[in-house]
Short mmCIF file of C-alpha atoms in Angstrom, two decimals:
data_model
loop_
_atom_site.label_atom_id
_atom_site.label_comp_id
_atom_site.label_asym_id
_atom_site.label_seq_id
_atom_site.Cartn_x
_atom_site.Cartn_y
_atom_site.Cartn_z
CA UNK A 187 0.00 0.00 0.00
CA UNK A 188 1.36 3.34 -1.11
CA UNK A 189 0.98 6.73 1.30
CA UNK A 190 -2.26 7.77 2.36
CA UNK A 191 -3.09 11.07 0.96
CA UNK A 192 -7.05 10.90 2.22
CA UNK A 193 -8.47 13.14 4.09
CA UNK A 194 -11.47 10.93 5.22
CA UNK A 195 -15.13 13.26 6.11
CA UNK A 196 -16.54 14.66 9.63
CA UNK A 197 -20.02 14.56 10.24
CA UNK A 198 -22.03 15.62 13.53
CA UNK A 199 -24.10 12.39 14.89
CA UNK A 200 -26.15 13.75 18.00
CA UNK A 201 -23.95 16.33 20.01
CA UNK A 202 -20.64 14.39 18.80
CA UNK A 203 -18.31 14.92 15.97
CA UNK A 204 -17.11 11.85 13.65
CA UNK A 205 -14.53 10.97 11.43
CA UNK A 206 -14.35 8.07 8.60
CA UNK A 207 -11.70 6.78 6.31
CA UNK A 208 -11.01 4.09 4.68
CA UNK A 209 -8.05 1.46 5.24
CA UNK A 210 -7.23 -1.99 4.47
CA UNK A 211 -7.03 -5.03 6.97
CA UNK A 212 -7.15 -8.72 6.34
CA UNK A 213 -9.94 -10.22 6.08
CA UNK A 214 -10.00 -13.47 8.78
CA UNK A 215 -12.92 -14.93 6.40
CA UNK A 216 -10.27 -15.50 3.08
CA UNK A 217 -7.18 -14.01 4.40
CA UNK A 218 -7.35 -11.48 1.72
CA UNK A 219 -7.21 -7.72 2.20
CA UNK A 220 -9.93 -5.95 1.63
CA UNK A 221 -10.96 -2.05 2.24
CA UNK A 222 -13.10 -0.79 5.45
CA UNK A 223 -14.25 2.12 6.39
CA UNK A 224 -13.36 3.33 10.16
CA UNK A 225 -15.38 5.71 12.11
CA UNK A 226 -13.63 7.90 14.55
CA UNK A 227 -15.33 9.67 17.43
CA UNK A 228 -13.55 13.14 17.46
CA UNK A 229 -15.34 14.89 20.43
CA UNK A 230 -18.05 17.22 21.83
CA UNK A 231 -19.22 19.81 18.87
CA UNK A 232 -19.76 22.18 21.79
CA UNK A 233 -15.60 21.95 22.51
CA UNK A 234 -14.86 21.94 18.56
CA UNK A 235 -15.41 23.36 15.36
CA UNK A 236 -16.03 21.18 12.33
CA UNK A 237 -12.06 22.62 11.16
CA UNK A 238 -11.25 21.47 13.99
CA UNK A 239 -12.99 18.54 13.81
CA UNK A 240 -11.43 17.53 10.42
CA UNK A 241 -7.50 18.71 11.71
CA UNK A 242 -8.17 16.27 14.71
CA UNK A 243 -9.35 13.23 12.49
CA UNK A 244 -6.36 14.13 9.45
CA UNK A 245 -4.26 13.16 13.05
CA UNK A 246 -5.96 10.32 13.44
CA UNK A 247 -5.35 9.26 9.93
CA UNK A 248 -1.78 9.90 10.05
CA UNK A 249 -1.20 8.18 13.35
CA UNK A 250 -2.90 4.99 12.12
CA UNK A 251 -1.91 4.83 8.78
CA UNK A 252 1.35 6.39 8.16
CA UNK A 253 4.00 4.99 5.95
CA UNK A 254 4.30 1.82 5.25
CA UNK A 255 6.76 -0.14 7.22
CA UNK A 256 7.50 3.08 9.06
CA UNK A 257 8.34 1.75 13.33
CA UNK A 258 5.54 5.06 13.15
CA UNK A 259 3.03 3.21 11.31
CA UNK A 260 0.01 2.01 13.77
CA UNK A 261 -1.95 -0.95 12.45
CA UNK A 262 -5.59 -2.09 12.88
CA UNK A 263 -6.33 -1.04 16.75
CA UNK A 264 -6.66 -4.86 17.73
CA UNK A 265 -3.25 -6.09 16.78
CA UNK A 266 -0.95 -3.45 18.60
CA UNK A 267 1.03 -5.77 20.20
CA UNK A 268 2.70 -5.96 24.05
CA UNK A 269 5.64 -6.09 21.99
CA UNK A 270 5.41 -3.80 18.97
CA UNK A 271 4.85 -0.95 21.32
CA UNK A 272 7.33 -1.41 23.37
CA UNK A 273 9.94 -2.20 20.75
CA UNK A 274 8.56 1.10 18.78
CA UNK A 275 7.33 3.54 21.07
CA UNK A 276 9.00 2.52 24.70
CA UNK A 277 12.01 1.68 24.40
CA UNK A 278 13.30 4.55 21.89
CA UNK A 279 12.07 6.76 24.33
CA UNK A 280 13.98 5.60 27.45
CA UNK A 281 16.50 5.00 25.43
CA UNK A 282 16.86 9.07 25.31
CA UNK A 283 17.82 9.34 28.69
CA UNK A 284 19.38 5.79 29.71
CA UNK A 285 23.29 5.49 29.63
CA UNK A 286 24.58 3.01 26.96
CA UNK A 287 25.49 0.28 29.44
CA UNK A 288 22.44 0.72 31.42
CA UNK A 289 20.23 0.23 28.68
CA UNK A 290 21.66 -2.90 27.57
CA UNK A 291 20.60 -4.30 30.57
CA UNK A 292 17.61 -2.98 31.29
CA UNK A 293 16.30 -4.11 27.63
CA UNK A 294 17.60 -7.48 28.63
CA UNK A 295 15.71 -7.53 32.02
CA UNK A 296 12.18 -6.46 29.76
CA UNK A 297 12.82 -8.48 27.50
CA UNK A 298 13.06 -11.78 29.48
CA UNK A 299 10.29 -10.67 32.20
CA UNK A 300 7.93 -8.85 30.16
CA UNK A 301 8.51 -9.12 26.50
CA UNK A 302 8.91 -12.41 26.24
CA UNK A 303 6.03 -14.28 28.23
CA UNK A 304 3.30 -10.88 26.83
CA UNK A 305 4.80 -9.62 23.68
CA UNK A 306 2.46 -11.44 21.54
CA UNK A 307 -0.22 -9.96 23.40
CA UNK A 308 -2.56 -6.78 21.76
CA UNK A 309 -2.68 -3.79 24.09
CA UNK A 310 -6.40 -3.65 24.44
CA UNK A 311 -6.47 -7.08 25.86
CA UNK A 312 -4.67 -6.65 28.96
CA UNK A 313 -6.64 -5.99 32.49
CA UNK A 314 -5.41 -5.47 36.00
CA UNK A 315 -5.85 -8.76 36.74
CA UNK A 316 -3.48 -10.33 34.09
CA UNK A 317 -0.89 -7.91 34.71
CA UNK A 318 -0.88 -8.91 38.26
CA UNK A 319 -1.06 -12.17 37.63
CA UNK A 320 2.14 -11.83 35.73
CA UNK A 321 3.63 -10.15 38.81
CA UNK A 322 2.64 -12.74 41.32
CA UNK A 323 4.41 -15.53 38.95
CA UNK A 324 7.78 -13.29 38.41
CA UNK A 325 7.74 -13.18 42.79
CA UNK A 326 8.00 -16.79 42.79
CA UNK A 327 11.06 -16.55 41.03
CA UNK A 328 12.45 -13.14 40.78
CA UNK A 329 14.27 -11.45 43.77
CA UNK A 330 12.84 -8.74 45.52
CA UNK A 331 14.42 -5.85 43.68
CA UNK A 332 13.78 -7.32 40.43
CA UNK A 333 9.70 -7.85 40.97
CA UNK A 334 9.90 -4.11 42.37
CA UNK A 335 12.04 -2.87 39.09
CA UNK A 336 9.30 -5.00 36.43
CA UNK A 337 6.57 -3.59 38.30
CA UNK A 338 7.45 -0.27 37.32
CA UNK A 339 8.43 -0.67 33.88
CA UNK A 340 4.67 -2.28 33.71
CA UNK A 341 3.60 0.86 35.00
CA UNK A 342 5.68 2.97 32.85
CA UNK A 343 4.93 1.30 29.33
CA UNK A 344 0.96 1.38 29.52
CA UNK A 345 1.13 5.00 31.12
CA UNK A 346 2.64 5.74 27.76
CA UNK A 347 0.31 3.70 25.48
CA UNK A 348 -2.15 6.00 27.51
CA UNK A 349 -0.24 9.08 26.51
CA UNK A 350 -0.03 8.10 23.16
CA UNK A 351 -3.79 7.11 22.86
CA UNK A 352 -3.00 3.89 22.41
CA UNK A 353 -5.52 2.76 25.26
CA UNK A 354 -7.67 4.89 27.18
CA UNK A 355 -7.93 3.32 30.77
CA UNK A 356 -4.45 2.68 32.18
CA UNK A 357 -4.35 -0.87 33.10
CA UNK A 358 -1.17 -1.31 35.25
CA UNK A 359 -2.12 1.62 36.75
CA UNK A 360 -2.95 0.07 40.22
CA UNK A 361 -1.17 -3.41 39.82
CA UNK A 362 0.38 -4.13 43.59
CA UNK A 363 3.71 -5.42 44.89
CA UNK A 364 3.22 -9.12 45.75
CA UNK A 365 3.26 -9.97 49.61
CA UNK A 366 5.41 -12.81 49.18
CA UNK A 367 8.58 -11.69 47.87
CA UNK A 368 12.11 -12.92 48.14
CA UNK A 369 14.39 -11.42 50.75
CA UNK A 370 16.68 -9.56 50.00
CA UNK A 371 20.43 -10.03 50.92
CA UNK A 372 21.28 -7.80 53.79
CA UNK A 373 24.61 -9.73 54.89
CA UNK A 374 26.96 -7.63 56.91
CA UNK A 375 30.26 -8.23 58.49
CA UNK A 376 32.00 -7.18 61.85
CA UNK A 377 35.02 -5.11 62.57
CA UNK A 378 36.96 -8.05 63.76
CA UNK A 379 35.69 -10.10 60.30
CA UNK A 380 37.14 -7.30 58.47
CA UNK A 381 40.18 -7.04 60.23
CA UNK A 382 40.65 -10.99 59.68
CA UNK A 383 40.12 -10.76 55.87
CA UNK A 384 42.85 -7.84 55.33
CA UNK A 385 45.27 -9.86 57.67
CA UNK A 386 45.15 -12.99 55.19
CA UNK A 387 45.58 -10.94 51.94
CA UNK A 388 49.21 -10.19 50.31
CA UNK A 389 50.35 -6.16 50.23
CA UNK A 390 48.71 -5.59 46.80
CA UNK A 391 45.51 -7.08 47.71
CA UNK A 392 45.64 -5.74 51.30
CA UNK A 393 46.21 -2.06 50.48
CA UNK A 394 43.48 -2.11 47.34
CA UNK A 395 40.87 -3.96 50.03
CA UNK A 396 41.74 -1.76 52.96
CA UNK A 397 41.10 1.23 50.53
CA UNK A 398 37.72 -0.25 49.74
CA UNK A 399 36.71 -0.29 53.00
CA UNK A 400 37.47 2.35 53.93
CA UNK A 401 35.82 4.59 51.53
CA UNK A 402 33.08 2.37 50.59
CA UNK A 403 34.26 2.28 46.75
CA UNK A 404 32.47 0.42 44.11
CA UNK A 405 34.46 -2.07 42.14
CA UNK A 406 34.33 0.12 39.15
CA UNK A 407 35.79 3.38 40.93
CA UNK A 408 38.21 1.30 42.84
CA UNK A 409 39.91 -0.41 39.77
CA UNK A 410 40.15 2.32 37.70
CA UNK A 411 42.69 4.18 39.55
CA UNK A 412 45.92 5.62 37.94
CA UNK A 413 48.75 7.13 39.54
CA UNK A 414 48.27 10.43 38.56
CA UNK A 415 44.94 10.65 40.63
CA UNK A 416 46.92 9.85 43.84
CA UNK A 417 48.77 12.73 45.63
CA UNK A 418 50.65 11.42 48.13
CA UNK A 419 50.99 15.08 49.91
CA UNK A 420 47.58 16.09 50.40
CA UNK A 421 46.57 12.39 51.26
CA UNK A 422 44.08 12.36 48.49
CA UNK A 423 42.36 9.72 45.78
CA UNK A 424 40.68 11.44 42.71
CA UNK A 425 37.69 9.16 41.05
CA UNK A 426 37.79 10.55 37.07
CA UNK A 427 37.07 7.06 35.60
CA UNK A 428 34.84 4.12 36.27
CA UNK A 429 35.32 1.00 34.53
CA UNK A 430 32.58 -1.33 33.29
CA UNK A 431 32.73 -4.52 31.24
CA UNK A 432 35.74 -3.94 29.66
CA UNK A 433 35.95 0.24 28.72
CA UNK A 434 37.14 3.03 30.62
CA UNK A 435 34.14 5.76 31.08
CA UNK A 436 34.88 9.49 32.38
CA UNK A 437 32.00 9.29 34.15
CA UNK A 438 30.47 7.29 37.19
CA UNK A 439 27.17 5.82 38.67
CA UNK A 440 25.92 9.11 40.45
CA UNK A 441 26.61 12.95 40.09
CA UNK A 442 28.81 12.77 43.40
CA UNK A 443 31.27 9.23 42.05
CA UNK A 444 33.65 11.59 40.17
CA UNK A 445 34.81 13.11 43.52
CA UNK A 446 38.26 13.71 45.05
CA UNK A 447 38.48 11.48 48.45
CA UNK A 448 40.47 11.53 51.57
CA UNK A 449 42.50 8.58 52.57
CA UNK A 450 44.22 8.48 55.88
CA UNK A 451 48.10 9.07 56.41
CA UNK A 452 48.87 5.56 56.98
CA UNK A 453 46.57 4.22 54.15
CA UNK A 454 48.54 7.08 51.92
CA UNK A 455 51.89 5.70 53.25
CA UNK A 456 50.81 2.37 52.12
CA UNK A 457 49.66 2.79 48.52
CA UNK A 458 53.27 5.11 47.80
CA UNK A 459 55.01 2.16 49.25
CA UNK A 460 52.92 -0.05 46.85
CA UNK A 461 54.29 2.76 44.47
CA UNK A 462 57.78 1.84 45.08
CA UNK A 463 57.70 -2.08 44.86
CA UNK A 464 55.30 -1.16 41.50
CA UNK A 465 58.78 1.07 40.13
CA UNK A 466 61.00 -2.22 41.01
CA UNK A 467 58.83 -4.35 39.18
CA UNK A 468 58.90 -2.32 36.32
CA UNK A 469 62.87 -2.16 36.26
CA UNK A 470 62.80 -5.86 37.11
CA UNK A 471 60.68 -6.45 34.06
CA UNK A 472 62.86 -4.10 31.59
CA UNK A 473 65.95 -5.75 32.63
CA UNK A 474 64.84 -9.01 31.50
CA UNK A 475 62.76 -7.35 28.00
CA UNK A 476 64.44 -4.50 27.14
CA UNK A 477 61.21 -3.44 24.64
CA UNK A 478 59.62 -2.76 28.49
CA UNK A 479 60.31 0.45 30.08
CA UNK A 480 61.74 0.77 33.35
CA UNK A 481 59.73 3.17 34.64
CA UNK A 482 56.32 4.11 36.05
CA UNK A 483 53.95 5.77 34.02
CA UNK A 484 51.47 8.32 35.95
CA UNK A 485 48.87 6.51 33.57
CA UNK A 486 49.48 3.16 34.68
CA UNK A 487 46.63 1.62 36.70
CA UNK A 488 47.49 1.21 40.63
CA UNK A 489 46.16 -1.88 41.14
CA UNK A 490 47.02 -3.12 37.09
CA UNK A 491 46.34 -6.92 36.31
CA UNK A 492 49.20 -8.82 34.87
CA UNK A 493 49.37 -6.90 31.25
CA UNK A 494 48.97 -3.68 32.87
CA UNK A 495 45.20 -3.19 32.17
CA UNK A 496 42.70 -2.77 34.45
CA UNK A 497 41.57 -5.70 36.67
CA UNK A 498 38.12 -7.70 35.78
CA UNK A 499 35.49 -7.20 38.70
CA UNK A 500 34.02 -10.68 38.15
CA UNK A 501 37.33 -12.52 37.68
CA UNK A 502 38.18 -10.77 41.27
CA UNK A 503 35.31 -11.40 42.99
CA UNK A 504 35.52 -15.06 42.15
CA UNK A 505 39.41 -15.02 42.30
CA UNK A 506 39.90 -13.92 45.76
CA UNK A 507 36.98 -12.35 47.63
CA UNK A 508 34.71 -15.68 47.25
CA UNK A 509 37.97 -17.70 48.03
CA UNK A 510 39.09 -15.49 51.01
CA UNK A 511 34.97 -16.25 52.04
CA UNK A 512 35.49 -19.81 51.96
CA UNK A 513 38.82 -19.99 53.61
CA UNK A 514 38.13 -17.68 56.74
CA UNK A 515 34.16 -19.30 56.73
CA UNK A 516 32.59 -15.74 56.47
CA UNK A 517 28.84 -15.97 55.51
CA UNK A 518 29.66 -14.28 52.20
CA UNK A 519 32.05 -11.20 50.30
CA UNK A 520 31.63 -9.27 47.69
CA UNK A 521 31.98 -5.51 46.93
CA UNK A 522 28.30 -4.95 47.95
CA UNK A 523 28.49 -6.80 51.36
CA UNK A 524 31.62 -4.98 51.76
CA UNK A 525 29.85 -1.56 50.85
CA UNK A 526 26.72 -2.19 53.17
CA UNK A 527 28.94 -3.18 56.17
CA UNK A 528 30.81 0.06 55.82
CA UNK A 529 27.49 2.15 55.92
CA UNK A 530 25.47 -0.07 58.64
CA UNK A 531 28.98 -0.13 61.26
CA UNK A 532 29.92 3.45 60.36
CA UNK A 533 26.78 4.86 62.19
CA UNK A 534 28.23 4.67 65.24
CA UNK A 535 32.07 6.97 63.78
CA UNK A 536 29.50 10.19 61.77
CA UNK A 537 26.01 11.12 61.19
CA UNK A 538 23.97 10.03 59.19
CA UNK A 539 25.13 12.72 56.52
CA UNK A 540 28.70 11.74 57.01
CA UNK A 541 27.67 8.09 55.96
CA UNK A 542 25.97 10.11 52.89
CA UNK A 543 28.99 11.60 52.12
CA UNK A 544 31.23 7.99 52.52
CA UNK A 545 29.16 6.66 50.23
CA UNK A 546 28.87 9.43 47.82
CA UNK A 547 25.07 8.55 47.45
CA UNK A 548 22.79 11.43 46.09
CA UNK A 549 20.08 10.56 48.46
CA UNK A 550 20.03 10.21 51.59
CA UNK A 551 17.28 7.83 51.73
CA UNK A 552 19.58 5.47 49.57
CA UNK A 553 22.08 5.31 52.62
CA UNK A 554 19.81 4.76 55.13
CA UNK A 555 17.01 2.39 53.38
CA UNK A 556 19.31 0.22 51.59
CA UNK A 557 22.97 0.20 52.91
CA UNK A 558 22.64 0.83 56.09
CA UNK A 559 21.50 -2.41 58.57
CA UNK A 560 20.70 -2.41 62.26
CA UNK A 561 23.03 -3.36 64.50
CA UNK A 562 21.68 -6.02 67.12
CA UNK A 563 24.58 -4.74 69.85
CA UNK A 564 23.41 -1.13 69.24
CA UNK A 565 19.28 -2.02 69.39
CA UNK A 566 20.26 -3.84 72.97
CA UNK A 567 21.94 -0.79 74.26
CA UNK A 568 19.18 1.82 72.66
CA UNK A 569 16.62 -0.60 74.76
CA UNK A 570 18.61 -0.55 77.90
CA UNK A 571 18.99 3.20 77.59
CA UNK A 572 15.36 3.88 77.29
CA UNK A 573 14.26 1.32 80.20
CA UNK A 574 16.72 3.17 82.57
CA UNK A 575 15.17 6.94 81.65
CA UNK A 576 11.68 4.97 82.48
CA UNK A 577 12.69 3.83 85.79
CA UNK A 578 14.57 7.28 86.24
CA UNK A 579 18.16 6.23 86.75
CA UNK A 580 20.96 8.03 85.14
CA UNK A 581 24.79 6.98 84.09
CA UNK A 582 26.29 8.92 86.97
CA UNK A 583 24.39 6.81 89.29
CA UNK A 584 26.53 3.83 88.21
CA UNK A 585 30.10 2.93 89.31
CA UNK A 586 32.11 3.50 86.51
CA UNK A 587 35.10 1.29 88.33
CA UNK A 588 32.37 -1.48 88.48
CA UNK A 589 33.58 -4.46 85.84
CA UNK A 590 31.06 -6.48 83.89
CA UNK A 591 32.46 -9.37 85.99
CA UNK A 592 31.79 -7.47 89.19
CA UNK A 593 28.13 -6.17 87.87
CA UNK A 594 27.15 -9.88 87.26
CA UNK A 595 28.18 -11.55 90.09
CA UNK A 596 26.36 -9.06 92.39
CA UNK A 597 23.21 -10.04 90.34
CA UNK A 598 23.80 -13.72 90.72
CA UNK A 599 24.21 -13.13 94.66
CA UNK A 600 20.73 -10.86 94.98
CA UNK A 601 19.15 -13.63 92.69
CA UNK A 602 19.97 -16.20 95.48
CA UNK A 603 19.26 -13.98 98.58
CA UNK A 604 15.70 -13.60 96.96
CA UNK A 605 15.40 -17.32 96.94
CA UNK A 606 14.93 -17.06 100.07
CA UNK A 607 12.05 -16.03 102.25
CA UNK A 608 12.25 -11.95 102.28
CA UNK A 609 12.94 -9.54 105.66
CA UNK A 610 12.22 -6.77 106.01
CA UNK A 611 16.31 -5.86 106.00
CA UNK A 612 16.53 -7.90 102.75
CA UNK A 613 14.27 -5.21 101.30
CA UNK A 614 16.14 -2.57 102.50
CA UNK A 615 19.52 -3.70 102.06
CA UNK A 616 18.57 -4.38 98.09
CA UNK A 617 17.72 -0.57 97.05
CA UNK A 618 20.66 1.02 95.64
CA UNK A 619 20.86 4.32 95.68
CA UNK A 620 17.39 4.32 96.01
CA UNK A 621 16.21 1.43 93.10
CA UNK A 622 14.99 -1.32 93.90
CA UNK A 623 15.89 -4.61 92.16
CA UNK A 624 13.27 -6.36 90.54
CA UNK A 625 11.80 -9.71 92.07
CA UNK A 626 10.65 -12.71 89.53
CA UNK A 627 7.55 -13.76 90.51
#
């Protein structure tokens, strides 16, 4: 079918304008096309003029018709597919905004959970039922976040086919998080775990994991460091480059990555001694092939792998944090249990803010809803704190020379004297300071 040069007609019919034009579908009888005429209802006359009126259904025409094979061309109403429009008219539009890497994977992740299993689907036949249905099988399967993330590009795609007046009720518009979703991994480590782990590593390994730590770096800032963005004098890291399946980027995960960062004076005397032993190595090496140079290029990678690229996140994460794991029996560590330990045990060294500003998150809400973790030690001693304002006491009260030891054993000894049958002296001799202990009953 050529282009469409019709105009179609407007009529009134009661107090409503309407459009017709012709247009060819298949016909399911012989499977042959075949010409019908479509009637369009193009709104209120009391709203429109009949110019108007024939300017909204030459719109009309255009949208549906088009030219053919155009990704703009819309075909018969009934077979807009789950698929064609988000192939055409989603995806081209996200694609605007997303980063390159980041929409490779997030057309991967629509493609297996949504395209896939509904493509084949026309627009007009979904309901909030089947899209929640959809969403209640992905949660038997799916982690947490991912359910969360699908459920939102659901949301997204048919509040566009609704822009686009591709549908006119919005489907997905009140589709609900299923109840039963998969935990989500909240591992965290101690201090002394941490500790452990650094104390089994070699100096190379030791000094890039200690620097982790101890500014919460992702993988991707942390391997991407070059000499030139260390100065040794002012004690400072600067993250210019991220790295990410394989290329270098000048630009990170959030407007605060590319930052310059403190690192402490003995960290700082650490990475220029790694400096040093890194110069040796390079002599070493151009002794023995003289097409090597023997010295240290500010644009060599810190932590470089054996060619003098850039180490592989994945190859390191198997190659020595899952094996470090297994060896020392820690309940798992990665970059990301490493980052959310950092954020839960730092609340107790800064503020909230300063944990903000560790993590070089945007939000704050990011810090505190999904890195940071309560501390069971820290709810005990919150709990205590409050029961002793209820019963009045205050810090001062206690003996500060009194040991844990000493504290217990006078417990166990007022535990046995109430075994006994009480006196009147027993009661008295049992308020401290004017509290009186309590008596199981």
């Amino acid at each position: 079918m050529g282009t469409t040069h019709q105009r179609g007609y407007v009529t009134p019919r009661g107090k409503q304008w309407y459009g017709y034009y012709r247009k060819v579908v298949n016909d399911p009888a012989t499977n042959e096309p075949k010409s019908v005429r479509i009637p369009v209802s193009l709104g209120p006359k009391s709203k429109m003029t009949k110019t108007e009126a024939r300017q909204t259904l030459e719109r009309e025409i255009t949208k549906q018709l088009g030219q053919p094979g155009s990704p703009t061309r819309i075909m018969n109403d009934g077979s807009v597919t789950f698929a064609w429009f988000v192939t055409n008219r989603f995806l081209p539009l996200k694609e605007a905004v997303w980063k390159e890497e980041t929409a490779k994977t997030k057309k991967i992740l629509i493609q297996l959970d949504l395209v896939e299993p509904l493509g084949e689907i026309p627009l007009i036949n979904f309901d909030k039922f089947s899209l929640q249905l959809h969403l209640n099988k992905l949660a038997t399967t799916g982690s947490k976040d991912r359910v969360l993330q699908m459920r939102a590009y659901l949301r997204d795609i048919f509040a566009e086919a609704v822009d686009q007046d591709f549908l006119v009720k919005d489907p997905a518009r009140k589709i609900k998080v299923p109840a039963q979703l998969r935990a989500t991994d909240t591992t965290t480590l101690t201090w002394d775990q941490l500790r452990l782990a650094l104390s089994k590593l070699n100096l190379r390994d030791r000094i890039l994991l200690e620097l982790d730590m101890t500014n919460a770096l992702r993988p991707s800032e942390l391997f991407a460091f070059r000499w030139k963005r260390f100065d040794y004098q002012a004690s400072t890291l600067t993250v210019a480059e991220t790295v990410y399946k394989g290329n270098i980027r000048d630009w990170g995960k959030t407007k605060k990555s590319l930052t310059v960062i403190h690192i402490p004076l003995e960290l700082a005397d650490d990475l220029q001694a790694w400096r040093l032993e890194c110069e040796e190595r390079a002599q070493e090496a151009a002794a023995k092939d003289k097409t090597k140079s023997p010295f240290l290029s500010e644009d060599d990678f810190i932590f470089a792998n054996e060619v003098g690229g850039f180490l592989d996140t994945d190859n390191y994460r198997k190659r020595v944090l899952h094996k470090l794991a297994r060896d020392l029996g820690l309940p798992k560590l990665t970059f990301q249990v490493i980052r959310r330990t950092i954020a839960t045990l730092a609340q107790k060294k800064g503020t909230v803010k300063d944990v903000q500003g560790v993590m070089r998150h945007s939000r704050t809400a990011t810090t505190t809803d999904v890195y940071m973790q309560e501390i069971p030690a820290s709810v005990q001693s919150t709990i205590n704190s409050i029961n002793r304002e209820l019963r009045g006491l205050r810090a001062t009260n206690r003996k500060k020379s009194a040991s844990t030891g000493a504290v217990v054993e006078g417990r166990r000894k007022a535990v046995k004297r109430l075994a006994k049958p009480l006196t009147q002296d027993d009661t008295k001799s049992l308020r401290e300071g004017g509290r009186l202990l309590p008596v199981a009953i």
